[in-house]
GROMACS .gro file of C-alpha atoms in nm:
model
  308
    1MET     CA    1  -2.415   1.738   0.636
    2SER     CA    2  -2.070   1.595   0.711
    3LYS     CA    3  -1.806   1.577   0.443
    4ILE     CA    4  -1.759   1.260   0.242
    5LEU     CA    5  -1.433   1.109   0.365
    6VAL     CA    6  -1.194   0.964   0.108
    7PHE     CA    7  -0.916   0.737   0.233
    8GLY     CA    8  -0.685   0.446   0.160
    9HIS     CA    9  -0.583   0.152   0.378
   10GLN     CA   10  -0.424   0.134   0.722
   11ASN     CA   11  -0.046   0.190   0.740
   12PRO     CA   12  -0.084   0.405   0.428
   13ASP     CA   13   0.175   0.398   0.153
   14THR     CA   14   0.219   0.668  -0.110
   15ASP     CA   15  -0.065   0.536  -0.328
   16ALA     CA   16  -0.309   0.513  -0.035
   17ILE     CA   17  -0.249   0.879   0.047
   18GLY     CA   18  -0.186   1.006  -0.306
   19ALA     CA   19  -0.493   0.839  -0.455
   20ALA     CA   20  -0.707   0.972  -0.169
   21ILE     CA   21  -0.585   1.328  -0.227
   22ALA     CA   22  -0.635   1.303  -0.604
   23PHE     CA   23  -0.974   1.130  -0.595
   24ALA     CA   24  -1.107   1.369  -0.329
   25HIS     CA   25  -0.997   1.663  -0.547
   26LEU     CA   26  -1.168   1.513  -0.851
   27GLN     CA   27  -1.492   1.456  -0.660
   28LYS     CA   28  -1.479   1.814  -0.531
   29GLU     CA   29  -1.446   1.939  -0.890
   30LEU     CA   30  -1.753   1.730  -0.972
   31GLY     CA   31  -1.956   1.895  -0.697
   32LYS     CA   32  -1.911   1.657  -0.401
   33ASP     CA   33  -1.815   1.785  -0.054
   34THR     CA   34  -1.516   1.556   0.004
   35GLU     CA   35  -1.211   1.548   0.229
   36ALA     CA   36  -0.905   1.328   0.188
   37VAL     CA   37  -0.805   1.169   0.518
   38ALA     CA   38  -0.559   0.897   0.614
   39LEU     CA   39  -0.556   0.591   0.838
   40GLY     CA   40  -0.204   0.667   0.962
   41THR     CA   41   0.076   0.920   0.930
   42PRO     CA   42   0.274   0.933   0.604
   43ASN     CA   43   0.595   0.732   0.587
   44GLU     CA   44   0.920   0.905   0.489
   45GLU     CA   45   0.876   0.826   0.120
   46THR     CA   46   0.526   0.974   0.114
   47GLN     CA   47   0.631   1.275   0.318
   48PHE     CA   48   0.912   1.337   0.069
   49ALA     CA   49   0.653   1.347  -0.210
   50LEU     CA   50   0.411   1.569  -0.016
   51SER     CA   51   0.688   1.813   0.070
   52HIS     CA   52   0.823   1.819  -0.285
   53PHE     CA   53   0.484   1.916  -0.426
   54GLU     CA   54   0.395   2.139  -0.131
   55LEU     CA   55   0.090   1.941  -0.027
   56GLU     CA   56  -0.037   1.904   0.329
   57ALA     CA   57  -0.064   1.554   0.471
   58PRO     CA   58  -0.429   1.453   0.520
   59ARG     CA   59  -0.552   1.449   0.878
   60VAL     CA   60  -0.545   1.107   1.042
   61ILE     CA   61  -0.864   0.934   1.155
   62GLU     CA   62  -0.895   0.620   1.368
   63HIS     CA   63  -1.267   0.544   1.343
   64ILE     CA   64  -1.585   0.662   1.175
   65GLU     CA   65  -1.941   0.688   1.300
   66ALA     CA   66  -2.216   0.460   1.174
   67GLY     CA   67  -2.374   0.598   0.859
   68SER     CA   68  -2.075   0.813   0.764
   69GLU     CA   69  -2.041   0.859   0.388
   70VAL     CA   70  -1.704   0.739   0.261
   71MET     CA   71  -1.512   0.660  -0.056
   72LEU     CA   72  -1.236   0.401  -0.049
   73VAL     CA   73  -0.920   0.404  -0.258
   74ASP     CA   74  -0.640   0.147  -0.282
   75HIS     CA   75  -0.825  -0.112  -0.073
   76ASN     CA   76  -1.158  -0.281  -0.021
   77GLU     CA   77  -1.102  -0.546   0.247
   78PHE     CA   78  -1.264  -0.439   0.572
   79GLN     CA   79  -0.979  -0.565   0.793
   80GLN     CA   80  -0.748  -0.318   0.616
   81SER     CA   81  -0.986  -0.026   0.656
   82VAL     CA   82  -1.097   0.209   0.932
   83GLU     CA   83  -1.275   0.103   1.250
   84GLY     CA   84  -1.650   0.126   1.185
   85ILE     CA   85  -1.628   0.067   0.810
   86ALA     CA   86  -1.889  -0.210   0.818
   87GLU     CA   87  -2.150   0.042   0.933
   88ALA     CA   88  -2.049   0.317   0.690
   89ALA     CA   89  -2.226   0.423   0.371
   90ILE     CA   90  -1.965   0.336   0.107
   91LEU     CA   91  -2.034   0.548  -0.199
   92ALA     CA   92  -1.738   0.448  -0.415
   93VAL     CA   93  -1.431   0.226  -0.437
   94VAL     CA   94  -1.134   0.274  -0.668
   95ASP     CA   95  -0.882  -0.006  -0.630
   96HIS     CA   96  -0.631  -0.238  -0.797
   97HIS     CA   97  -0.630  -0.525  -0.545
   98ARG     CA   98  -0.827  -0.846  -0.511
   99ILE     CA   99  -1.185  -0.814  -0.382
  100ALA     CA  100  -1.240  -0.992  -0.051
  101ASN     CA  101  -1.437  -0.951   0.274
  102PHE     CA  102  -1.637  -0.666   0.126
  103GLU     CA  103  -2.009  -0.597   0.110
  104THR     CA  104  -2.243  -0.300   0.113
  105ALA     CA  105  -2.610  -0.247   0.188
  106ASN     CA  106  -2.661  -0.014  -0.108
  107PRO     CA  107  -2.539   0.011  -0.468
  108LEU     CA  108  -2.215   0.200  -0.519
  109TYR     CA  109  -1.963   0.308  -0.780
  110TYR     CA  110  -1.688   0.045  -0.801
  111ARG     CA  111  -1.385   0.077  -1.028
  112ALA     CA  112  -1.119  -0.192  -1.010
  113GLU     CA  113  -0.854  -0.261  -1.272
  114PRO     CA  114  -0.549  -0.493  -1.277
  115VAL     CA  115  -0.289  -0.218  -1.303
  116GLY     CA  116   0.011  -0.145  -1.085
  117CYS     CA  117  -0.131   0.153  -0.900
  118THR     CA  118  -0.467   0.298  -0.800
  119SER     CA  119  -0.353   0.643  -0.910
  120THR     CA  120  -0.327   0.513  -1.267
  121ILE     CA  121  -0.701   0.448  -1.251
  122VAL     CA  122  -0.767   0.787  -1.091
  123LEU     CA  123  -0.589   0.953  -1.385
  124LYS     CA  124  -0.835   0.781  -1.619
  125LEU     CA  125  -1.124   0.915  -1.411
  126TYR     CA  126  -0.993   1.271  -1.449
  127ARG     CA  127  -0.972   1.221  -1.826
  128GLU     CA  128  -1.319   1.066  -1.846
  129ALA     CA  129  -1.465   1.358  -1.648
  130ASN     CA  130  -1.265   1.612  -1.852
  131VAL     CA  131  -1.124   1.768  -1.534
  132GLU     CA  132  -0.786   1.943  -1.542
  133ILE     CA  133  -0.518   1.806  -1.308
  134PRO     CA  134  -0.322   2.066  -1.106
  135ALA     CA  135   0.056   2.020  -1.107
  136ALA     CA  136   0.074   1.927  -0.737
  137ILE     CA  137  -0.203   1.665  -0.772
  138ALA     CA  138  -0.025   1.524  -1.077
  139GLY     CA  139   0.294   1.508  -0.872
  140ILE     CA  140   0.145   1.308  -0.587
  141MET     CA  141  -0.022   1.069  -0.835
  142LEU     CA  142   0.310   1.026  -1.015
  143SER     CA  143   0.474   0.955  -0.679
  144ALA     CA  144   0.216   0.686  -0.608
  145ILE     CA  145   0.285   0.511  -0.940
  146VAL     CA  146   0.662   0.525  -0.885
  147SER     CA  147   0.614   0.381  -0.535
  148ASP     CA  148   0.377   0.099  -0.624
  149THR     CA  149   0.574  -0.009  -0.932
  150LEU     CA  150   0.920   0.050  -0.781
  151LEU     CA  151   0.996   0.280  -1.074
  152PHE     CA  152   0.851   0.024  -1.318
  153LYS     CA  153   1.056  -0.273  -1.187
  154SER     CA  154   0.762  -0.449  -1.020
  155PRO     CA  155   0.582  -0.729  -1.208
  156THR     CA  156   0.257  -0.550  -1.125
  157CYS     CA  157   0.362  -0.262  -1.353
  158THR     CA  158   0.170  -0.233  -1.680
  159ASP     CA  159   0.214  -0.025  -1.991
  160GLU     CA  160  -0.075   0.186  -1.863
  161ASP     CA  161   0.119   0.270  -1.546
  162ILE     CA  162   0.426   0.375  -1.745
  163ALA     CA  163   0.220   0.592  -1.981
  164ALA     CA  164   0.035   0.747  -1.687
  165ALA     CA  165   0.360   0.825  -1.506
  166LYS     CA  166   0.507   0.996  -1.812
  167GLU     CA  167   0.193   1.203  -1.860
  168LEU     CA  168   0.183   1.305  -1.494
  169ALA     CA  169   0.556   1.386  -1.485
  170ALA     CA  170   0.502   1.630  -1.770
  171ILE     CA  171   0.215   1.800  -1.587
  172ALA     CA  172   0.413   1.809  -1.261
  173ASN     CA  173   0.722   1.935  -1.447
  174VAL     CA  174   0.969   1.685  -1.298
  175ASP     CA  175   1.230   1.451  -1.442
  176LEU     CA  176   1.062   1.114  -1.398
  177ASP     CA  177   1.369   0.895  -1.341
  178ALA     CA  178   1.564   1.140  -1.124
  179TYR     CA  179   1.267   1.231  -0.906
  180GLY     CA  180   1.152   0.869  -0.881
  181LEU     CA  181   1.488   0.742  -0.760
  182ASP     CA  182   1.521   1.024  -0.506
  183MET     CA  183   1.175   0.948  -0.369
  184LEU     CA  184   1.235   0.573  -0.340
  185LYS     CA  185   1.565   0.630  -0.162
  186ALA     CA  186   1.392   0.863   0.083
  187GLY     CA  187   1.178   0.571   0.190
  188THR     CA  188   1.476   0.346   0.271
  189ASN     CA  189   1.607   0.547   0.565
  190LEU     CA  190   1.549   0.279   0.828
  191THR     CA  191   1.827   0.335   1.081
  192THR     CA  192   1.629   0.570   1.306
  193LYS     CA  193   1.326   0.341   1.333
  194THR     CA  194   1.256   0.087   1.605
  195ALA     CA  195   1.176  -0.271   1.510
  196ALA     CA  196   0.808  -0.208   1.584
  197GLU     CA  197   0.811   0.096   1.356
  198LEU     CA  198   0.975  -0.103   1.077
  199LEU     CA  199   0.707  -0.371   1.102
  200ASP     CA  200   0.432  -0.111   1.091
  201LEU     CA  201   0.563   0.083   0.790
  202ASP     CA  202   0.361  -0.116   0.538
  203ALA     CA  203   0.176  -0.413   0.689
  204LYS     CA  204  -0.157  -0.569   0.599
  205SER     CA  205  -0.362  -0.855   0.745
  206PHE     CA  206  -0.500  -1.142   0.536
  207PRO     CA  207  -0.723  -1.434   0.638
  208MET     CA  208  -0.589  -1.751   0.476
  209GLY     CA  209  -0.710  -2.103   0.533
  210GLY     CA  210  -0.856  -2.017   0.871
  211LYS     CA  211  -0.537  -1.843   0.982
  212ASN     CA  212  -0.478  -1.475   1.048
  213ILE     CA  213  -0.168  -1.378   0.851
  214ARG     CA  214   0.013  -1.046   0.885
  215ILE     CA  215   0.244  -0.947   0.598
  216GLY     CA  216   0.473  -0.648   0.629
  217GLN     CA  217   0.708  -0.513   0.363
  218VAL     CA  218   1.015  -0.294   0.399
  219ASN     CA  219   1.213  -0.146   0.109
  220THR     CA  220   1.589  -0.108   0.142
  221VAL     CA  221   1.904  -0.067  -0.062
  222ASP     CA  222   2.092  -0.305   0.171
  223LEU     CA  223   1.936  -0.630   0.296
  224ASN     CA  224   2.217  -0.677   0.549
  225GLU     CA  225   2.133  -0.346   0.712
  226VAL     CA  226   1.787  -0.478   0.799
  227PHE     CA  227   1.886  -0.832   0.893
  228SER     CA  228   2.160  -0.711   1.127
  229ARG     CA  229   1.858  -0.642   1.349
  230GLN     CA  230   1.698  -0.984   1.306
  231GLU     CA  231   1.680  -1.069   1.675
  232GLU     CA  232   1.513  -0.735   1.750
  233LEU     CA  233   1.270  -0.783   1.461
  234GLU     CA  234   1.179  -1.136   1.570
  235THR     CA  235   1.105  -1.018   1.924
  236ALA     CA  236   0.879  -0.745   1.789
  237MET     CA  237   0.703  -0.987   1.552
  238LYS     CA  238   0.635  -1.232   1.836
  239ALA     CA  239   0.493  -0.948   2.043
  240GLU     CA  240   0.266  -0.843   1.756
  241ASN     CA  241   0.143  -1.199   1.707
  242GLN     CA  242   0.056  -1.229   2.073
  243ALA     CA  243  -0.102  -0.884   2.108
  244LYS     CA  244  -0.303  -0.885   1.783
  245GLY     CA  245  -0.386  -1.254   1.747
  246TYR     CA  246  -0.183  -1.317   1.432
  247ASP     CA  247  -0.098  -1.681   1.369
  248LEU     CA  248   0.191  -1.590   1.146
  249TYR     CA  249   0.391  -1.275   1.078
  250LEU     CA  250   0.586  -1.247   0.753
  251LEU     CA  251   0.823  -0.960   0.686
  252VAL     CA  252   0.923  -0.915   0.322
  253VAL     CA  253   1.245  -0.713   0.300
  254THR     CA  254   1.287  -0.589  -0.057
  255ASP     CA  255   1.610  -0.474  -0.220
  256ILE     CA  256   1.483  -0.204  -0.457
  257LEU     CA  257   1.811  -0.183  -0.647
  258ASN     CA  258   1.847  -0.553  -0.731
  259SER     CA  259   1.475  -0.649  -0.732
  260ASN     CA  260   1.500  -0.934  -0.481
  261SER     CA  261   1.352  -0.994  -0.137
  262GLU     CA  262   1.434  -1.187   0.175
  263LEU     CA  263   1.161  -1.328   0.395
  264LEU     CA  264   1.154  -1.338   0.775
  265VAL     CA  265   0.882  -1.559   0.927
  266ILE     CA  266   0.763  -1.584   1.286
  267GLY     CA  267   0.472  -1.803   1.404
  268GLU     CA  268   0.299  -2.119   1.288
  269PRO     CA  269   0.238  -2.296   1.060
  270THR     CA  270   0.542  -2.239   0.841
  271ALA     CA  271   0.499  -2.541   0.611
  272PRO     CA  272   0.252  -2.358   0.381
  273VAL     CA  273   0.498  -2.069   0.354
  274GLU     CA  274   0.778  -2.301   0.244
  275ALA     CA  275   0.545  -2.470  -0.003
  276ALA     CA  276   0.423  -2.139  -0.145
  277PHE     CA  277   0.774  -2.029  -0.242
  278ASN     CA  278   0.943  -2.369  -0.276
  279VAL     CA  279   1.197  -2.277  -0.009
  280VAL     CA  280   1.323  -2.411   0.322
  281LEU     CA  281   1.332  -2.158   0.603
  282THR     CA  282   1.672  -2.139   0.766
  283ALA     CA  283   1.694  -1.936   1.087
  284ASN     CA  284   1.339  -1.820   1.001
  285ARG     CA  285   1.461  -1.671   0.671
  286ALA     CA  286   1.441  -1.747   0.299
  287PHE     CA  287   1.573  -1.561  -0.005
  288LEU     CA  288   1.315  -1.487  -0.277
  289PRO     CA  289   1.491  -1.397  -0.603
  290GLY     CA  290   1.296  -1.163  -0.827
  291VAL     CA  291   1.018  -1.110  -0.572
  292VAL     CA  292   0.927  -0.745  -0.511
  293SER     CA  293   0.546  -0.735  -0.513
  294ARG     CA  294   0.340  -0.843  -0.212
  295LYS     CA  295   0.020  -0.811  -0.413
  296LYS     CA  296   0.127  -1.030  -0.705
  297GLN     CA  297   0.418  -1.243  -0.586
  298VAL     CA  298   0.342  -1.308  -0.220
  299VAL     CA  299  -0.028  -1.293  -0.127
  300PRO     CA  300  -0.167  -1.511  -0.412
  301GLN     CA  301   0.096  -1.781  -0.358
  302LEU     CA  302   0.037  -1.789   0.016
  303THR     CA  303  -0.340  -1.788  -0.025
  304GLU     CA  304  -0.328  -2.091  -0.256
  305SER     CA  305  -0.090  -2.274  -0.027
  306PHE     CA  306  -0.288  -2.211   0.292
  307ASN     CA  307  -0.617  -2.303   0.126
  308ASN     CA  308  -0.490  -2.636  -0.007
   0.00000   0.00000   0.00000
């Protein structure tokens, strides 16, 4: 029988890969024949974490065969998952996002909690199963929490995430603040990437009000460094819209040091975007003070605006 594949969403971030590695390890300890895989290569931030804790990056898959047994982490929406997911046998989901565009033919284990990171939930599952966490697994889970909460600056961060990070840092034997800042900075090296690569670092698709919306997010320590390439980015966004059938492409560029973002928007309609954030787009841009979380501060506001 084939292995049970465990994976996060497309364009995987550190939680998508870290939670997959950790949950696959837990399931193995509980007697399941699992393998952590990924729906894309690790970004620089994730690779920094994998290298630090001497873990191999999961192999990348692009599709699965009908009837394949899978477990999903850090996502549930089919448009964010692997090709063939609708015909797969989904055995489990562990997630911290909204539930949408998801159904199964058979009962499954589903664990979803409103915390800042899927790996925070996975830690609970280790404790509930009384399974010891190896230092390297603790390290990649810690990395996921640091990434998803922007070292606890994101409004999605909860007290549970902070407590989990401290516990995991102790197991992994790292200084939480020093390691976390080094990891986040590793993910802001953008100068060597093409505009298309920047857009694809962390992008997800969302159906809203009959429109197909693509939302990408890039972390930086200098907004000007990214927007000096605005013309190049706009050209790439237009090409993506045309090639993939997106009505609208939004790029959220987040300053991780000052906890603000600037929005770049290409496509139509833009009126719901302006209404969602109470802004006026100027040269396709708008400043979003205090906005750092796509999940909590961007997607819900856009969804409400497009559906009204």
